[in-house]
Short mmCIF file of N, CA and C in Angstrom, two decimals:
data_model
loop_
_atom_site.label_atom_id
_atom_site.label_comp_id
_atom_site.label_asym_id
_atom_site.label_seq_id
_atom_site.Cartn_x
_atom_site.Cartn_y
_atom_site.Cartn_z
N MET A 115 -14.51 -2.76 12.31
CA MET A 115 -15.19 -2.60 11.05
C MET A 115 -16.70 -2.68 11.27
N ASN A 116 -17.43 -1.70 10.77
CA ASN A 116 -18.87 -1.66 10.92
C ASN A 116 -19.52 -2.46 9.79
N LEU A 117 -20.20 -3.53 10.16
CA LEU A 117 -20.81 -4.41 9.17
C LEU A 117 -22.30 -4.17 9.00
N THR A 118 -22.85 -3.22 9.72
CA THR A 118 -24.30 -3.01 9.70
C THR A 118 -24.81 -2.69 8.30
N LYS A 119 -24.15 -1.76 7.61
CA LYS A 119 -24.63 -1.36 6.28
C LYS A 119 -24.57 -2.50 5.26
N PRO A 120 -23.42 -3.21 5.14
CA PRO A 120 -23.40 -4.31 4.16
C PRO A 120 -24.38 -5.44 4.50
N LEU A 121 -24.57 -5.71 5.78
CA LEU A 121 -25.50 -6.77 6.16
C LEU A 121 -26.94 -6.38 5.84
N LEU A 122 -27.31 -5.15 6.17
CA LEU A 122 -28.67 -4.70 5.88
C LEU A 122 -28.92 -4.56 4.38
N THR A 123 -27.92 -4.08 3.66
CA THR A 123 -28.05 -3.94 2.20
C THR A 123 -28.24 -5.30 1.55
N THR A 124 -27.45 -6.26 1.97
CA THR A 124 -27.56 -7.61 1.41
C THR A 124 -28.90 -8.24 1.75
N ALA A 125 -29.32 -8.11 3.00
CA ALA A 125 -30.61 -8.68 3.41
C ALA A 125 -31.75 -8.03 2.63
N GLY A 126 -31.71 -6.72 2.49
CA GLY A 126 -32.75 -6.02 1.73
C GLY A 126 -32.77 -6.42 0.27
N THR A 127 -31.59 -6.59 -0.30
CA THR A 127 -31.49 -6.98 -1.71
C THR A 127 -32.05 -8.38 -1.92
N ILE A 128 -31.74 -9.30 -1.03
CA ILE A 128 -32.24 -10.67 -1.16
C ILE A 128 -33.76 -10.70 -1.02
N ILE A 129 -34.28 -9.96 -0.06
CA ILE A 129 -35.74 -9.90 0.11
C ILE A 129 -36.38 -9.26 -1.12
N GLY A 130 -35.76 -8.20 -1.63
CA GLY A 130 -36.27 -7.55 -2.83
C GLY A 130 -36.24 -8.47 -4.04
N LEU A 131 -35.14 -9.21 -4.21
CA LEU A 131 -35.05 -10.17 -5.31
C LEU A 131 -36.16 -11.22 -5.21
N ALA A 132 -36.37 -11.71 -4.00
CA ALA A 132 -37.38 -12.75 -3.81
C ALA A 132 -38.77 -12.23 -4.17
N VAL A 133 -39.10 -11.03 -3.69
CA VAL A 133 -40.44 -10.48 -3.94
C VAL A 133 -40.63 -10.17 -5.43
N VAL A 134 -39.66 -9.50 -6.03
CA VAL A 134 -39.79 -9.10 -7.43
C VAL A 134 -39.83 -10.31 -8.36
N PHE A 135 -38.89 -11.22 -8.20
CA PHE A 135 -38.84 -12.36 -9.11
C PHE A 135 -39.97 -13.34 -8.88
N TYR A 136 -40.44 -13.47 -7.64
CA TYR A 136 -41.60 -14.32 -7.38
C TYR A 136 -42.82 -13.75 -8.09
N GLY A 137 -43.02 -12.45 -7.99
CA GLY A 137 -44.13 -11.80 -8.68
C GLY A 137 -44.03 -11.94 -10.19
N LEU A 138 -42.84 -11.70 -10.73
CA LEU A 138 -42.63 -11.86 -12.18
C LEU A 138 -42.87 -13.31 -12.62
N HIS A 139 -42.36 -14.22 -11.83
CA HIS A 139 -42.49 -15.64 -12.15
C HIS A 139 -43.96 -16.04 -12.19
N LEU A 140 -44.71 -15.64 -11.16
CA LEU A 140 -46.14 -15.95 -11.14
C LEU A 140 -46.88 -15.29 -12.29
N GLY A 141 -46.51 -14.05 -12.60
CA GLY A 141 -47.14 -13.34 -13.71
C GLY A 141 -46.90 -14.01 -15.04
N ILE A 142 -45.69 -14.43 -15.28
CA ILE A 142 -45.36 -15.12 -16.54
C ILE A 142 -46.09 -16.46 -16.62
N LEU A 143 -46.12 -17.19 -15.50
CA LEU A 143 -46.85 -18.47 -15.50
C LEU A 143 -48.34 -18.25 -15.76
N HIS A 144 -48.88 -17.17 -15.21
CA HIS A 144 -50.29 -16.86 -15.44
C HIS A 144 -50.55 -16.51 -16.91
N LEU A 145 -49.65 -15.72 -17.50
CA LEU A 145 -49.79 -15.36 -18.91
C LEU A 145 -49.72 -16.59 -19.82
N LEU A 146 -48.89 -17.55 -19.43
CA LEU A 146 -48.73 -18.76 -20.23
C LEU A 146 -49.76 -19.84 -19.87
N ASP A 147 -50.65 -19.53 -18.95
CA ASP A 147 -51.67 -20.48 -18.48
C ASP A 147 -51.05 -21.78 -17.96
N VAL A 148 -50.00 -21.64 -17.16
CA VAL A 148 -49.35 -22.81 -16.56
C VAL A 148 -49.78 -22.90 -15.10
N GLU A 149 -50.30 -24.04 -14.73
CA GLU A 149 -50.72 -24.31 -13.36
C GLU A 149 -49.73 -25.30 -12.75
N LEU A 150 -48.97 -24.84 -11.75
CA LEU A 150 -47.97 -25.71 -11.13
C LEU A 150 -48.62 -26.63 -10.11
N PRO A 151 -48.18 -27.90 -10.07
CA PRO A 151 -48.75 -28.85 -9.10
C PRO A 151 -48.12 -28.72 -7.70
N TYR A 152 -47.33 -27.70 -7.48
CA TYR A 152 -46.67 -27.46 -6.20
C TYR A 152 -46.71 -25.97 -5.91
N ASN A 153 -46.35 -25.62 -4.70
CA ASN A 153 -46.35 -24.22 -4.28
C ASN A 153 -45.00 -23.59 -4.62
N LEU A 154 -44.99 -22.68 -5.56
CA LEU A 154 -43.76 -22.02 -5.99
C LEU A 154 -43.14 -21.19 -4.88
N LEU A 155 -43.95 -20.67 -3.98
CA LEU A 155 -43.44 -19.85 -2.88
C LEU A 155 -42.43 -20.62 -2.03
N ASN A 156 -42.63 -21.92 -1.85
CA ASN A 156 -41.69 -22.72 -1.06
C ASN A 156 -40.29 -22.70 -1.66
N PHE A 157 -40.20 -22.72 -2.97
CA PHE A 157 -38.90 -22.69 -3.63
C PHE A 157 -38.22 -21.33 -3.46
N TYR A 158 -39.01 -20.27 -3.54
CA TYR A 158 -38.45 -18.94 -3.34
C TYR A 158 -38.07 -18.71 -1.88
N LEU A 159 -38.86 -19.24 -0.96
CA LEU A 159 -38.51 -19.12 0.46
C LEU A 159 -37.22 -19.87 0.77
N PHE A 160 -37.10 -21.09 0.26
CA PHE A 160 -35.87 -21.85 0.48
C PHE A 160 -34.67 -21.12 -0.10
N GLY A 161 -34.80 -20.66 -1.35
CA GLY A 161 -33.69 -19.96 -2.00
C GLY A 161 -33.33 -18.68 -1.28
N GLY A 162 -34.32 -17.90 -0.88
CA GLY A 162 -34.06 -16.64 -0.20
C GLY A 162 -33.45 -16.82 1.17
N ILE A 163 -33.99 -17.72 1.96
CA ILE A 163 -33.46 -17.94 3.31
C ILE A 163 -32.06 -18.52 3.26
N SER A 164 -31.83 -19.49 2.39
CA SER A 164 -30.49 -20.08 2.30
C SER A 164 -29.48 -19.06 1.77
N SER A 165 -29.87 -18.23 0.82
CA SER A 165 -28.96 -17.21 0.32
C SER A 165 -28.68 -16.16 1.38
N LEU A 166 -29.69 -15.82 2.15
CA LEU A 166 -29.49 -14.87 3.24
C LEU A 166 -28.47 -15.40 4.24
N ILE A 167 -28.60 -16.66 4.61
CA ILE A 167 -27.65 -17.26 5.55
C ILE A 167 -26.24 -17.29 4.96
N ILE A 168 -26.14 -17.72 3.70
CA ILE A 168 -24.83 -17.83 3.05
C ILE A 168 -24.17 -16.47 2.91
N CYS A 169 -24.91 -15.49 2.38
CA CYS A 169 -24.32 -14.17 2.14
C CYS A 169 -23.93 -13.47 3.44
N LEU A 170 -24.79 -13.52 4.43
CA LEU A 170 -24.48 -12.86 5.70
C LEU A 170 -23.31 -13.53 6.39
N THR A 171 -23.21 -14.83 6.26
CA THR A 171 -22.06 -15.54 6.82
C THR A 171 -20.76 -15.12 6.14
N PHE A 172 -20.78 -15.06 4.82
CA PHE A 172 -19.55 -14.71 4.10
C PHE A 172 -19.20 -13.24 4.20
N ILE A 173 -20.14 -12.39 4.54
CA ILE A 173 -19.82 -10.98 4.78
C ILE A 173 -19.16 -10.82 6.14
N THR A 174 -19.66 -11.52 7.14
CA THR A 174 -19.11 -11.38 8.50
C THR A 174 -17.85 -12.21 8.72
N LEU A 175 -17.73 -13.34 8.07
CA LEU A 175 -16.61 -14.25 8.32
C LEU A 175 -15.24 -13.61 8.09
N PRO A 176 -14.97 -12.99 6.94
CA PRO A 176 -13.65 -12.38 6.75
C PRO A 176 -13.37 -11.23 7.73
N ALA A 177 -14.41 -10.55 8.17
CA ALA A 177 -14.22 -9.45 9.12
C ALA A 177 -13.86 -10.00 10.50
N LEU A 178 -14.46 -11.11 10.88
CA LEU A 178 -14.20 -11.69 12.19
C LEU A 178 -12.92 -12.52 12.22
N LEU A 179 -12.66 -13.23 11.15
CA LEU A 179 -11.48 -14.10 11.06
C LEU A 179 -10.73 -13.81 9.77
N PRO A 180 -9.87 -12.78 9.76
CA PRO A 180 -9.18 -12.40 8.52
C PRO A 180 -8.33 -13.51 7.91
N GLU A 181 -7.89 -14.46 8.72
CA GLU A 181 -7.04 -15.53 8.18
C GLU A 181 -7.84 -16.49 7.28
N LEU A 182 -9.15 -16.42 7.33
CA LEU A 182 -9.99 -17.26 6.47
C LEU A 182 -10.28 -16.62 5.11
N HIS A 183 -9.82 -15.39 4.91
CA HIS A 183 -10.13 -14.70 3.66
C HIS A 183 -9.65 -15.46 2.43
N ASP A 184 -8.48 -16.09 2.52
CA ASP A 184 -7.94 -16.84 1.38
C ASP A 184 -8.79 -18.05 1.02
N LYS A 185 -9.57 -18.51 1.98
CA LYS A 185 -10.35 -19.73 1.77
C LYS A 185 -11.82 -19.47 1.47
N VAL A 186 -12.22 -18.22 1.32
CA VAL A 186 -13.63 -17.87 1.11
C VAL A 186 -14.18 -18.51 -0.17
N GLY A 187 -13.41 -18.49 -1.24
CA GLY A 187 -13.86 -19.08 -2.50
C GLY A 187 -14.11 -20.57 -2.39
N TYR A 188 -13.20 -21.28 -1.72
CA TYR A 188 -13.37 -22.72 -1.53
C TYR A 188 -14.55 -23.02 -0.62
N MET A 189 -14.72 -22.23 0.41
CA MET A 189 -15.84 -22.42 1.32
C MET A 189 -17.16 -22.17 0.58
N PHE A 190 -17.16 -21.21 -0.33
CA PHE A 190 -18.37 -20.93 -1.09
C PHE A 190 -18.73 -22.11 -2.00
N LEU A 191 -17.74 -22.70 -2.64
CA LEU A 191 -18.00 -23.88 -3.48
C LEU A 191 -18.64 -24.99 -2.66
N PHE A 192 -18.14 -25.19 -1.46
CA PHE A 192 -18.71 -26.20 -0.58
C PHE A 192 -20.15 -25.87 -0.23
N THR A 193 -20.44 -24.60 0.04
CA THR A 193 -21.80 -24.22 0.40
C THR A 193 -22.77 -24.38 -0.78
N VAL A 194 -22.29 -24.18 -2.00
CA VAL A 194 -23.15 -24.37 -3.17
C VAL A 194 -23.60 -25.83 -3.26
N PHE A 195 -22.65 -26.75 -3.10
CA PHE A 195 -23.01 -28.16 -3.14
C PHE A 195 -23.88 -28.54 -1.94
N GLY A 196 -23.57 -27.98 -0.79
CA GLY A 196 -24.38 -28.23 0.40
C GLY A 196 -25.80 -27.71 0.23
N LYS A 197 -25.94 -26.54 -0.39
CA LYS A 197 -27.26 -25.96 -0.62
C LYS A 197 -28.07 -26.83 -1.59
N LEU A 198 -27.44 -27.30 -2.65
CA LEU A 198 -28.13 -28.17 -3.61
C LEU A 198 -28.54 -29.49 -2.97
N PHE A 199 -27.67 -30.04 -2.12
CA PHE A 199 -28.00 -31.27 -1.40
C PHE A 199 -29.17 -31.04 -0.46
N LEU A 200 -29.13 -29.94 0.28
CA LEU A 200 -30.21 -29.61 1.20
C LEU A 200 -31.52 -29.35 0.45
N TRP A 201 -31.41 -28.70 -0.71
CA TRP A 201 -32.58 -28.45 -1.56
C TRP A 201 -33.23 -29.78 -1.97
N ALA A 202 -32.41 -30.73 -2.40
CA ALA A 202 -32.93 -32.05 -2.79
C ALA A 202 -33.53 -32.77 -1.59
N LEU A 203 -32.94 -32.58 -0.42
CA LEU A 203 -33.45 -33.22 0.79
C LEU A 203 -34.79 -32.62 1.21
N VAL A 204 -34.90 -31.31 1.16
CA VAL A 204 -36.14 -30.63 1.56
C VAL A 204 -37.28 -30.97 0.61
N PHE A 205 -36.99 -31.01 -0.67
CA PHE A 205 -38.04 -31.24 -1.67
C PHE A 205 -38.03 -32.66 -2.23
N LYS A 206 -37.47 -33.61 -1.47
CA LYS A 206 -37.33 -34.98 -1.97
C LYS A 206 -38.67 -35.63 -2.30
N ASN A 207 -39.70 -35.36 -1.51
CA ASN A 207 -41.01 -35.97 -1.80
C ASN A 207 -41.56 -35.51 -3.14
N LEU A 208 -41.28 -34.28 -3.47
CA LEU A 208 -41.75 -33.74 -4.76
C LEU A 208 -40.83 -34.19 -5.90
N LEU A 209 -39.52 -34.12 -5.68
CA LEU A 209 -38.56 -34.42 -6.74
C LEU A 209 -38.54 -35.90 -7.12
N PHE A 210 -38.72 -36.77 -6.12
CA PHE A 210 -38.60 -38.20 -6.38
C PHE A 210 -39.96 -38.91 -6.38
N SER A 211 -41.01 -38.15 -6.64
CA SER A 211 -42.34 -38.75 -6.71
C SER A 211 -42.55 -39.35 -8.10
N GLU A 212 -43.66 -40.02 -8.26
CA GLU A 212 -44.01 -40.65 -9.54
C GLU A 212 -44.52 -39.62 -10.55
N THR A 213 -44.74 -38.40 -10.10
CA THR A 213 -45.29 -37.36 -10.96
C THR A 213 -44.31 -37.03 -12.09
N VAL A 214 -44.83 -36.93 -13.29
CA VAL A 214 -44.02 -36.52 -14.44
C VAL A 214 -44.27 -35.03 -14.65
N PHE A 215 -43.22 -34.24 -14.52
CA PHE A 215 -43.34 -32.79 -14.65
C PHE A 215 -43.05 -32.36 -16.08
N THR A 216 -43.75 -31.33 -16.51
CA THR A 216 -43.47 -30.74 -17.81
C THR A 216 -42.17 -29.95 -17.73
N ARG A 217 -41.67 -29.54 -18.87
CA ARG A 217 -40.44 -28.76 -18.90
C ARG A 217 -40.61 -27.46 -18.12
N MET A 218 -41.75 -26.79 -18.24
CA MET A 218 -42.00 -25.53 -17.54
C MET A 218 -42.06 -25.75 -16.03
N GLU A 219 -42.64 -26.85 -15.60
CA GLU A 219 -42.72 -27.15 -14.17
C GLU A 219 -41.34 -27.44 -13.59
N ARG A 220 -40.51 -28.16 -14.32
CA ARG A 220 -39.14 -28.43 -13.87
C ARG A 220 -38.31 -27.15 -13.86
N LEU A 221 -38.47 -26.34 -14.88
CA LEU A 221 -37.75 -25.07 -14.96
C LEU A 221 -38.15 -24.13 -13.83
N SER A 222 -39.43 -24.14 -13.48
CA SER A 222 -39.91 -23.28 -12.40
C SER A 222 -39.33 -23.67 -11.05
N MET A 223 -38.93 -24.92 -10.91
CA MET A 223 -38.27 -25.34 -9.67
C MET A 223 -36.84 -24.80 -9.60
N LEU A 224 -36.19 -24.72 -10.76
CA LEU A 224 -34.77 -24.35 -10.79
C LEU A 224 -34.53 -22.84 -10.86
N ILE A 225 -35.46 -22.09 -11.40
CA ILE A 225 -35.27 -20.65 -11.57
C ILE A 225 -34.92 -19.95 -10.25
N PRO A 226 -35.64 -20.21 -9.14
CA PRO A 226 -35.26 -19.53 -7.89
C PRO A 226 -33.85 -19.86 -7.42
N ILE A 227 -33.43 -21.10 -7.62
CA ILE A 227 -32.07 -21.49 -7.21
C ILE A 227 -31.04 -20.66 -7.98
N PHE A 228 -31.22 -20.53 -9.28
CA PHE A 228 -30.25 -19.80 -10.08
C PHE A 228 -30.29 -18.29 -9.83
N ILE A 229 -31.46 -17.74 -9.56
CA ILE A 229 -31.56 -16.31 -9.26
C ILE A 229 -30.72 -15.99 -8.02
N PHE A 230 -30.92 -16.76 -6.97
CA PHE A 230 -30.19 -16.50 -5.73
C PHE A 230 -28.73 -16.91 -5.83
N LEU A 231 -28.41 -17.92 -6.62
CA LEU A 231 -27.03 -18.32 -6.80
C LEU A 231 -26.23 -17.22 -7.49
N ILE A 232 -26.82 -16.58 -8.48
CA ILE A 232 -26.15 -15.47 -9.17
C ILE A 232 -25.85 -14.35 -8.20
N TYR A 233 -26.81 -14.02 -7.34
CA TYR A 233 -26.57 -12.95 -6.36
C TYR A 233 -25.48 -13.37 -5.35
N GLU A 234 -25.49 -14.61 -4.92
CA GLU A 234 -24.45 -15.09 -4.00
C GLU A 234 -23.07 -14.95 -4.64
N VAL A 235 -22.95 -15.31 -5.90
CA VAL A 235 -21.66 -15.19 -6.59
C VAL A 235 -21.22 -13.73 -6.64
N LEU A 236 -22.14 -12.82 -6.91
CA LEU A 236 -21.80 -11.39 -6.94
C LEU A 236 -21.32 -10.91 -5.58
N VAL A 237 -21.94 -11.38 -4.52
CA VAL A 237 -21.51 -10.99 -3.16
C VAL A 237 -20.12 -11.53 -2.87
N ILE A 238 -19.86 -12.79 -3.23
CA ILE A 238 -18.56 -13.39 -2.98
C ILE A 238 -17.46 -12.69 -3.80
N VAL A 239 -17.77 -12.35 -5.04
CA VAL A 239 -16.78 -11.64 -5.87
C VAL A 239 -16.47 -10.28 -5.26
N LYS A 240 -17.48 -9.60 -4.77
CA LYS A 240 -17.26 -8.29 -4.13
C LYS A 240 -16.39 -8.45 -2.89
N ILE A 241 -16.63 -9.48 -2.11
CA ILE A 241 -15.82 -9.73 -0.91
C ILE A 241 -14.37 -10.01 -1.28
N LEU A 242 -14.18 -10.86 -2.28
CA LEU A 242 -12.82 -11.22 -2.69
C LEU A 242 -12.07 -10.04 -3.29
N LYS A 243 -12.76 -9.19 -4.06
CA LYS A 243 -12.10 -8.01 -4.64
C LYS A 243 -11.74 -7.01 -3.56
N LYS A 244 -12.62 -6.83 -2.59
CA LYS A 244 -12.40 -5.84 -1.53
C LYS A 244 -11.22 -6.24 -0.65
N GLU A 245 -11.10 -7.50 -0.39
CA GLU A 245 -10.07 -7.96 0.54
C GLU A 245 -8.70 -8.17 -0.11
N SER A 246 -8.65 -8.26 -1.44
CA SER A 246 -7.35 -8.54 -2.07
C SER A 246 -6.58 -7.31 -2.41
#
């Protein structure tokens, strides 16, 4: 099975999502005159890189080990919790600081996670539909 096209398509889509939504996010924050006390790019980089790893793994895994196809959904659930734990670990100094964030600042931290999570779910659904 040739995996080059799905891997490149997924990688390009994730990079495209990161660039487009980061630009939109910054534009909306600028329009609303919101100044974030942290670098928003770090959240998009974390979300994009982790989604790239997760999606590319789940695209290649069923092709390499067909017996794991039945367990892809459960493995994905585990990776979602692992990603959230790793996210909290990477940004622990910011998340657990004494700083009180506004609602917009807190929301801006979570938006990249949900953007990439939605795409990951779409990739997993496509994998599960194709294999069943």
